[in-house]
Short mmCIF file of C-alpha atoms and ligand atoms in Angstrom, two decimals:
data_model
loop_
_atom_site.label_atom_id
_atom_site.label_comp_id
_atom_site.label_asym_id
_atom_site.label_seq_id
_atom_site.Cartn_x
_atom_site.Cartn_y
_atom_site.Cartn_z
CA GLN Q 1 58.60 8.92 -18.80
CA LEU Q 2 59.06 12.30 -17.13
CA THR Q 3 62.56 13.69 -16.72
CA LEU Q 4 63.65 15.29 -13.45
CA LYS Q 5 63.21 18.70 -15.03
CA ASP Q 6 59.58 17.88 -15.95
CA GLU Q 7 58.95 16.54 -12.46
CA ILE Q 8 60.25 19.74 -10.91
CA LEU Q 9 58.06 21.75 -13.23
CA GLN Q 10 55.01 19.62 -12.40
CA ARG Q 11 55.68 20.19 -8.75
CA PHE Q 12 55.67 23.99 -9.25
CA LEU Q 13 52.54 23.83 -11.36
CA GLN Q 14 50.75 21.80 -8.71
CA ALA Q 15 51.82 24.30 -6.06
CA ASN Q 16 49.56 26.93 -7.66
CA GLY Q 17 51.91 29.84 -7.05
CA GLU Q 18 52.93 28.78 -3.53
CA PRO Q 19 56.71 28.97 -2.99
CA ILE Q 20 58.76 25.77 -2.65
CA SER Q 21 62.25 25.73 -1.20
CA GLY Q 22 65.24 24.26 -2.99
CA GLN Q 23 65.93 22.03 -0.01
CA GLN Q 24 62.41 20.65 -0.05
CA LEU Q 25 62.73 19.75 -3.74
CA ALA Q 26 66.17 18.24 -3.20
CA ASP Q 27 64.74 16.06 -0.43
CA GLU Q 28 61.69 15.05 -2.40
CA PHE Q 29 63.62 14.00 -5.49
CA GLN Q 30 66.67 12.81 -3.57
CA VAL Q 31 69.17 14.88 -5.52
CA SER Q 32 71.46 17.78 -4.61
CA ARG Q 33 70.28 21.37 -4.43
CA THR Q 34 72.73 22.16 -7.22
CA ALA Q 35 70.95 19.63 -9.47
CA ILE Q 36 67.60 21.26 -8.70
CA TRP Q 37 69.06 24.70 -9.38
CA LYS Q 38 70.49 23.57 -12.75
CA HIS Q 39 67.10 22.30 -13.91
CA MET Q 40 65.39 25.46 -12.76
CA GLN Q 41 67.90 27.49 -14.74
CA SER Q 42 67.11 25.56 -17.88
CA LEU Q 43 63.39 26.07 -17.22
CA GLN Q 44 64.14 29.81 -16.95
CA GLN Q 45 65.81 29.64 -20.35
CA GLU Q 46 62.62 28.09 -21.75
CA GLY Q 47 60.63 31.06 -20.52
CA TYR Q 48 59.47 30.00 -17.05
CA THR Q 49 59.97 32.78 -14.52
CA PHE Q 50 60.70 32.07 -10.86
CA GLU Q 51 60.85 34.61 -8.09
CA THR Q 52 62.76 34.12 -4.86
CA ILE Q 53 60.60 34.61 -1.78
CA LYS Q 54 62.74 35.28 1.27
CA LYS Q 55 62.99 32.31 3.62
CA ARG Q 56 60.33 30.39 1.72
CA GLY Q 57 61.87 29.43 -1.58
CA TYR Q 58 60.97 29.82 -5.24
CA GLN Q 59 57.68 30.77 -6.73
CA LEU Q 60 56.62 30.10 -10.33
CA VAL Q 61 55.24 33.42 -11.58
CA ALA Q 62 55.07 33.03 -15.37
CA VAL Q 63 54.96 30.22 -17.92
CA PRO Q 64 55.89 30.58 -21.60
CA ASP Q 65 53.14 30.45 -24.19
CA LYS Q 66 53.97 27.11 -25.64
CA VAL Q 67 52.31 23.76 -25.47
CA ASP Q 68 54.07 22.41 -22.46
CA PHE Q 69 53.44 18.84 -21.64
CA GLY Q 70 54.37 19.21 -17.97
CA GLN Q 71 51.43 21.57 -17.75
CA LEU Q 72 49.29 19.49 -20.13
CA LYS Q 73 49.43 16.44 -17.85
CA GLN Q 74 47.87 18.48 -15.04
CA LEU Q 75 44.86 19.29 -17.14
CA LEU Q 76 44.13 15.87 -18.58
CA THR Q 77 41.41 13.67 -17.15
CA THR Q 78 42.16 10.91 -19.65
CA GLU Q 79 43.43 7.41 -19.08
CA ARG Q 80 45.26 7.06 -22.38
CA TYR Q 81 44.97 10.08 -24.67
CA GLY Q 82 47.92 12.43 -24.22
CA GLN Q 83 49.51 10.31 -21.52
CA GLN Q 84 52.50 9.77 -23.85
CA VAL Q 85 53.64 12.94 -25.56
CA HIS Q 86 56.18 13.57 -28.30
CA TYR Q 87 56.68 17.31 -28.37
CA PHE Q 88 58.65 19.16 -31.05
CA ASP Q 89 59.57 22.72 -31.75
CA SER Q 90 59.42 22.12 -35.49
CA VAL Q 91 58.67 19.09 -37.68
CA GLU Q 92 57.71 18.60 -41.31
CA SER Q 93 54.33 17.18 -40.28
CA THR Q 94 53.11 15.58 -37.07
CA GLN Q 95 51.44 12.95 -39.31
CA PHE Q 96 54.82 11.78 -40.62
CA VAL Q 97 56.19 11.49 -37.08
CA ALA Q 98 53.09 9.56 -36.03
CA HIS Q 99 53.53 7.08 -38.90
CA ASP Q 100 57.03 6.28 -37.63
CA LEU Q 101 55.79 5.95 -34.06
CA VAL Q 102 53.06 3.50 -35.10
CA ARG Q 103 55.72 1.33 -36.70
CA GLN Q 104 57.64 1.43 -33.41
CA GLY Q 105 54.54 0.27 -31.53
CA ALA Q 106 53.37 3.54 -29.92
CA PRO Q 107 50.48 2.87 -27.53
CA ASP Q 108 46.84 3.97 -27.89
CA GLY Q 109 46.50 7.68 -27.21
CA THR Q 110 50.08 8.73 -28.03
CA LEU Q 111 50.18 12.43 -28.86
CA VAL Q 112 52.54 14.10 -31.31
CA ILE Q 113 52.49 17.88 -31.08
CA ALA Q 114 54.61 20.62 -32.60
CA GLU Q 115 54.92 24.40 -32.37
CA HIS Q 116 55.52 24.63 -36.12
CA GLN Q 117 55.20 22.41 -39.19
CA SER Q 118 57.29 23.07 -42.28
CA ALA Q 119 55.23 20.69 -44.45
CA GLY Q 120 51.85 20.52 -42.71
CA ARG Q 121 49.25 18.99 -44.97
CA GLY Q 122 45.55 18.62 -45.49
CA ARG Q 123 43.64 15.98 -47.39
CA MET Q 124 45.12 14.84 -50.71
CA MET Q 125 48.49 16.35 -49.80
CA ARG Q 126 47.21 19.93 -49.88
CA GLU Q 127 49.25 22.43 -47.91
CA TRP Q 128 48.27 23.21 -44.35
CA GLU Q 129 49.57 26.54 -43.06
CA SER Q 130 51.06 25.95 -39.58
CA SER Q 131 52.74 29.09 -38.29
CA GLN Q 132 55.14 28.99 -35.33
CA GLY Q 133 53.64 29.07 -31.87
CA LYS Q 134 50.22 30.31 -32.94
CA GLY Q 135 48.19 27.17 -33.48
CA ILE Q 136 47.66 23.64 -32.31
CA TRP Q 137 49.29 21.19 -34.69
CA MET Q 138 48.92 17.68 -33.38
CA THR Q 139 48.31 14.04 -34.25
CA ILE Q 140 46.79 11.51 -31.90
CA ILE Q 141 47.55 7.87 -32.52
CA ILE Q 142 44.62 5.72 -31.51
CA ARG Q 143 44.09 2.01 -31.73
CA PRO Q 144 40.34 1.42 -31.53
CA GLU Q 145 38.77 -2.00 -31.97
CA ILE Q 146 36.74 -1.15 -35.06
CA ALA Q 147 36.52 -2.37 -38.64
CA PRO Q 148 38.41 -0.41 -41.34
CA HIS Q 149 35.17 0.79 -42.98
CA GLN Q 150 34.30 2.68 -39.75
CA ALA Q 151 37.45 4.82 -39.90
CA PRO Q 152 35.82 7.83 -41.66
CA GLN Q 153 33.36 8.12 -38.77
CA PHE Q 154 36.28 9.03 -36.56
CA THR Q 155 36.56 12.32 -38.38
CA LEU Q 156 33.03 13.04 -37.19
CA VAL Q 157 33.74 11.80 -33.66
CA THR Q 158 36.76 14.11 -33.58
CA ALA Q 159 34.77 17.07 -34.88
CA VAL Q 160 32.20 16.58 -32.13
CA ALA Q 161 34.97 16.42 -29.51
CA ILE Q 162 36.60 19.63 -30.75
CA VAL Q 163 33.32 21.53 -30.91
CA ASN Q 164 32.43 20.46 -27.38
CA ALA Q 165 35.87 21.51 -26.12
CA MET Q 166 35.47 24.91 -27.78
CA LYS Q 167 31.94 25.38 -26.47
CA ALA Q 168 33.13 24.58 -22.94
CA MET Q 169 35.90 27.18 -23.17
CA PHE Q 170 34.55 30.02 -25.32
CA LYS Q 171 31.26 31.74 -24.77
CA ASN Q 172 31.52 34.60 -27.23
CA PHE Q 173 31.35 32.59 -30.45
CA THR Q 174 29.73 29.37 -31.61
CA PRO Q 175 31.77 26.82 -33.54
CA GLN Q 176 30.01 24.85 -36.25
CA ILE Q 177 30.93 21.65 -38.03
CA LYS Q 178 31.11 21.65 -41.78
CA TRP Q 179 31.01 18.10 -43.11
CA PRO Q 180 33.26 16.24 -43.09
CA ASN Q 181 36.37 17.73 -41.54
CA ASP Q 182 36.14 21.47 -40.85
CA ILE Q 183 35.16 23.53 -37.84
CA LEU Q 184 33.99 27.00 -38.80
CA VAL Q 185 33.45 30.10 -36.72
CA ASN Q 186 31.37 32.84 -38.33
CA GLY Q 187 31.61 30.99 -41.63
CA LYS Q 188 35.42 30.77 -41.76
CA LYS Q 189 37.68 27.78 -41.17
CA THR Q 190 39.41 27.56 -37.80
CA THR Q 191 40.13 23.86 -37.77
CA GLY Q 192 40.86 20.99 -40.14
CA ILE Q 193 40.89 17.30 -39.34
CA LEU Q 194 42.85 14.67 -41.26
CA THR Q 195 42.13 11.04 -40.41
CA GLU Q 196 44.55 8.46 -41.78
CA MET Q 197 44.28 4.73 -41.29
CA ILE Q 198 46.94 2.06 -41.06
CA ALA Q 199 45.25 -1.30 -41.54
CA GLU Q 200 46.14 -4.86 -42.34
CA GLU Q 201 43.49 -7.06 -43.94
CA ASN Q 202 40.37 -6.56 -41.83
CA ARG Q 203 41.99 -5.04 -38.80
CA ILE Q 204 42.86 -1.47 -37.99
CA GLN Q 205 46.37 -1.14 -36.65
CA ALA Q 206 46.03 2.52 -35.88
CA LEU Q 207 44.22 5.69 -36.79
CA LEU Q 208 46.24 8.87 -37.04
CA ILE Q 209 43.96 11.75 -36.16
CA GLY Q 210 45.57 14.98 -37.33
CA ILE Q 211 44.10 18.16 -35.90
CA GLY Q 212 45.08 21.66 -36.92
CA ILE Q 213 43.48 24.52 -34.99
CA ASN Q 214 44.17 28.19 -35.70
CA VAL Q 215 44.36 29.70 -32.23
CA ASN Q 216 46.33 32.91 -31.75
CA GLN Q 217 46.97 34.10 -35.31
CA GLN Q 218 45.95 37.55 -36.44
CA LEU Q 219 44.80 37.96 -40.03
CA GLU Q 220 48.24 39.15 -41.17
CA ASP Q 221 49.76 35.88 -39.92
CA PHE Q 222 47.88 34.01 -42.69
CA PRO Q 223 49.02 34.06 -46.32
CA VAL Q 224 46.84 36.36 -48.41
CA GLU Q 225 45.18 33.50 -50.31
CA LEU Q 226 43.66 32.24 -47.04
CA HIS Q 227 42.32 35.61 -45.84
CA HIS Q 228 38.79 35.06 -47.12
CA ILE Q 229 38.46 31.44 -45.91
CA ALA Q 230 40.51 31.12 -42.71
CA THR Q 231 40.27 32.63 -39.25
CA SER Q 232 41.57 31.98 -35.75
CA LEU Q 233 39.87 31.62 -32.39
CA ALA Q 234 41.69 34.74 -31.15
CA ILE Q 235 40.35 36.80 -34.06
CA GLU Q 236 36.77 35.61 -33.53
CA GLY Q 237 36.89 35.68 -29.73
CA LYS Q 238 38.87 38.96 -29.57
CA GLU Q 239 41.25 37.61 -26.93
CA SER Q 240 44.41 35.55 -26.88
CA ILE Q 241 43.91 31.94 -25.90
CA ASP Q 242 45.81 29.47 -23.76
CA ARG Q 243 46.63 26.63 -26.13
CA VAL Q 244 47.50 24.09 -23.45
CA HIS Q 245 44.02 24.26 -21.97
CA LEU Q 246 42.44 23.76 -25.36
CA VAL Q 247 44.68 20.78 -26.18
CA ALA Q 248 43.71 19.19 -22.86
CA GLN Q 249 39.98 19.81 -23.37
CA VAL Q 250 40.09 18.35 -26.88
CA LEU Q 251 41.86 15.21 -25.64
CA ASN Q 252 39.50 14.86 -22.68
CA TYR Q 253 36.43 14.99 -24.90
CA LEU Q 254 38.03 12.89 -27.62
CA GLU Q 255 38.80 9.98 -25.34
CA GLN Q 256 35.29 10.13 -23.89
CA PHE Q 257 33.57 10.25 -27.29
CA SER Q 258 35.74 7.63 -28.98
CA ASP Q 259 35.21 5.19 -26.13
CA GLN Q 260 31.50 5.90 -26.30
CA TYR Q 261 31.53 5.33 -30.08
CA VAL Q 262 33.46 2.06 -29.90
CA LYS Q 263 31.18 0.76 -27.16
CA ASN Q 264 27.76 1.96 -28.25
CA GLY Q 265 28.05 2.86 -31.93
CA PHE Q 266 27.34 6.03 -33.85
CA THR Q 267 23.85 7.03 -32.63
CA LEU Q 268 24.77 9.48 -29.85
CA ILE Q 269 27.71 10.95 -31.76
CA LYS Q 270 25.46 11.46 -34.76
CA LYS Q 271 22.96 13.37 -32.65
CA LEU Q 272 25.68 15.61 -31.18
CA TRP Q 273 27.13 16.07 -34.64
CA GLU Q 274 23.80 17.16 -36.10
CA GLU Q 275 23.29 19.67 -33.28
CA SER Q 276 26.53 21.46 -34.18
CA SER Q 277 26.43 21.13 -37.94
CA CYS Q 278 25.99 23.98 -40.40
CA THR Q 279 25.80 21.54 -43.32
CA ILE Q 280 22.45 19.83 -42.79
CA GLY Q 281 19.60 21.83 -44.28
CA SER Q 282 21.90 23.93 -46.48
CA GLN Q 283 22.26 24.04 -50.23
CA VAL Q 284 25.65 22.55 -51.01
CA ARG Q 285 27.91 21.79 -53.90
CA ALA Q 286 29.99 18.69 -53.17
CA THR Q 287 33.04 17.97 -55.29
CA THR Q 288 34.17 14.35 -55.03
CA LEU Q 289 37.01 12.73 -56.91
CA ARG Q 290 34.52 11.58 -59.55
CA GLU Q 291 31.72 14.13 -59.79
CA VAL Q 292 30.01 17.25 -58.55
CA VAL Q 293 26.75 16.79 -56.62
CA GLU Q 294 24.51 19.79 -55.97
CA GLY Q 295 21.43 20.04 -53.81
CA GLU Q 296 20.21 20.21 -50.24
CA ALA Q 297 22.22 18.35 -47.61
CA ILE Q 298 19.49 16.45 -45.79
CA ALA Q 299 21.24 14.07 -43.37
CA ILE Q 300 24.26 12.04 -42.46
CA THR Q 301 23.64 8.32 -42.40
CA ASP Q 302 24.60 5.93 -39.61
CA SER Q 303 27.88 5.35 -41.38
CA GLY Q 304 28.71 9.05 -41.70
CA VAL Q 305 27.78 9.40 -45.38
CA LEU Q 306 26.33 12.80 -46.38
CA GLU Q 307 23.01 12.57 -48.21
CA ILE Q 308 22.22 15.27 -50.76
CA ARG Q 309 18.80 15.72 -52.38
CA GLN Q 310 19.34 16.91 -55.93
CA ALA Q 311 16.94 19.23 -57.80
CA ASN Q 312 15.41 16.21 -59.57
CA GLY Q 313 14.54 14.68 -56.19
CA VAL Q 314 17.15 11.91 -56.35
CA VAL Q 315 19.12 11.49 -53.11
CA LYS Q 316 22.82 10.77 -53.46
CA GLY Q 317 25.23 9.61 -50.75
CA VAL Q 318 28.66 11.26 -50.69
CA TYR Q 319 31.53 9.58 -48.82
CA SER Q 320 34.20 12.23 -49.02
CA ALA Q 321 34.15 15.58 -50.76
CA ASP Q 322 34.88 19.27 -50.62
CA ILE Q 323 31.76 21.17 -49.79
CA GLU Q 324 30.80 24.69 -50.80
CA LEU Q 325 27.88 26.04 -48.85
C1 BT5 E 401 42.24 19.72 -43.72
O1 BT5 E 401 42.42 19.40 -45.04
O2 BT5 E 401 41.49 20.59 -43.34
C2 BT5 E 401 43.06 18.89 -42.74
C3 BT5 E 401 44.11 19.71 -42.01
C4 BT5 E 401 44.84 18.89 -40.98
C5 BT5 E 401 46.02 19.64 -40.40
C6 BT5 E 401 46.65 18.88 -39.28
S1 BT5 E 401 47.83 19.84 -38.41
C7 BT5 E 401 48.42 18.46 -37.56
C8 BT5 E 401 48.44 17.32 -38.57
N1 BT5 E 401 49.70 17.34 -39.30
C9 BT5 E 401 49.52 17.62 -40.59
O3 BT5 E 401 50.43 17.73 -41.43
N2 BT5 E 401 48.21 17.77 -40.84
C10 BT5 E 401 47.40 17.60 -39.66
P1 BT5 E 401 41.54 19.95 -46.25
O4 BT5 E 401 40.09 19.81 -45.96
O5 BT5 E 401 42.09 19.28 -47.44
O6 BT5 E 401 41.84 21.50 -46.28
C11 BT5 E 401 43.06 22.00 -46.78
C12 BT5 E 401 42.80 23.41 -47.30
O7 BT5 E 401 42.54 24.30 -46.21
C13 BT5 E 401 43.98 24.02 -48.03
O8 BT5 E 401 43.96 23.67 -49.39
C14 BT5 E 401 43.75 25.53 -47.82
O9 BT5 E 401 42.80 26.01 -48.75
C15 BT5 E 401 43.09 25.59 -46.46
N3 BT5 E 401 44.07 25.87 -45.38
C16 BT5 E 401 45.40 25.62 -45.33
N4 BT5 E 401 45.91 25.99 -44.15
C17 BT5 E 401 44.89 26.49 -43.42
C18 BT5 E 401 44.77 27.02 -42.10
N5 BT5 E 401 45.81 27.12 -41.26
N6 BT5 E 401 43.54 27.44 -41.71
C19 BT5 E 401 42.45 27.35 -42.50
N7 BT5 E 401 42.50 26.86 -43.75
C20 BT5 E 401 43.71 26.43 -44.21
#
């Protein structure tokens, strides 16, 4: 549900820089001009800048660099993904918030997004560095009609969506997928995906798709121990990036690809995945919870398992692992 303030903002965003008078807004929303003015003042405090154009009204001339859902809605072409947004300045982890929301019955496509996470996490409770205002830290709650054993494939579906969003927006670098859950640019990690499942018996209640994308950090924004493995899109693309557009693109592609996957299965996604992968054909060292498997990554199977041909010729399937290329 949009508040009046969000509606006013939407109206200015739709106006594309054209001025709108206070009276016009008051008439449209059937409130007083003072009410309109109060909401515009609080938008100003959030970093929106309005200019007064004589006899014509107010013009929106600058928006703050934050993930604003008034603006996000304009950019979405989705039916469900991102249509409900829970936006936070700071949370421990968007995954934790999403767990609570699932319990409260949040609908398919609900987005949880934060400017900062104080306890962002990766797989197996590893730390995920989520600095204020520089990245995209979000969880999408989805409720697909699939069996629990298909859940890991959603990490691959998500990776394909993110890579396509990046390719559509950025021409001066090429993102690559590293199985199972990383997107690399020039060999360094820009993005991590964390897929969690809430299931009962043979039914999925919800998948929580956590996505962390390093967007506008510079190297010094990362802790030293990440300098050799992590990078941001701004570092690789040599320009600062509008996060709202990227969030919208990711959600647009993600809804399209997950619907496609649920309807038609893994074949197309697998093909797209293979086209953007830097894993297949490489020598890898995969560390699973039980063992270390070394060899050439030769394929992913129809269920998303990575096949590795070892030096002795034996092919092993790996379900989840950390990969060194
Ligand atoms: C991941 O785990 O790559 C999944 C990361 C998911 C983060 C999102 S943010 C929104 C949502 N809310 C959360 O709390 N989490 C999700 P994994 O493959 O286990 O990789 C974790 C490892 O990546 C760490 O042990 C570090 O070595 C490294 N790392 C930590 N922060 C990083 C960053 N910002 N960029 C690149 N690498 C990082």
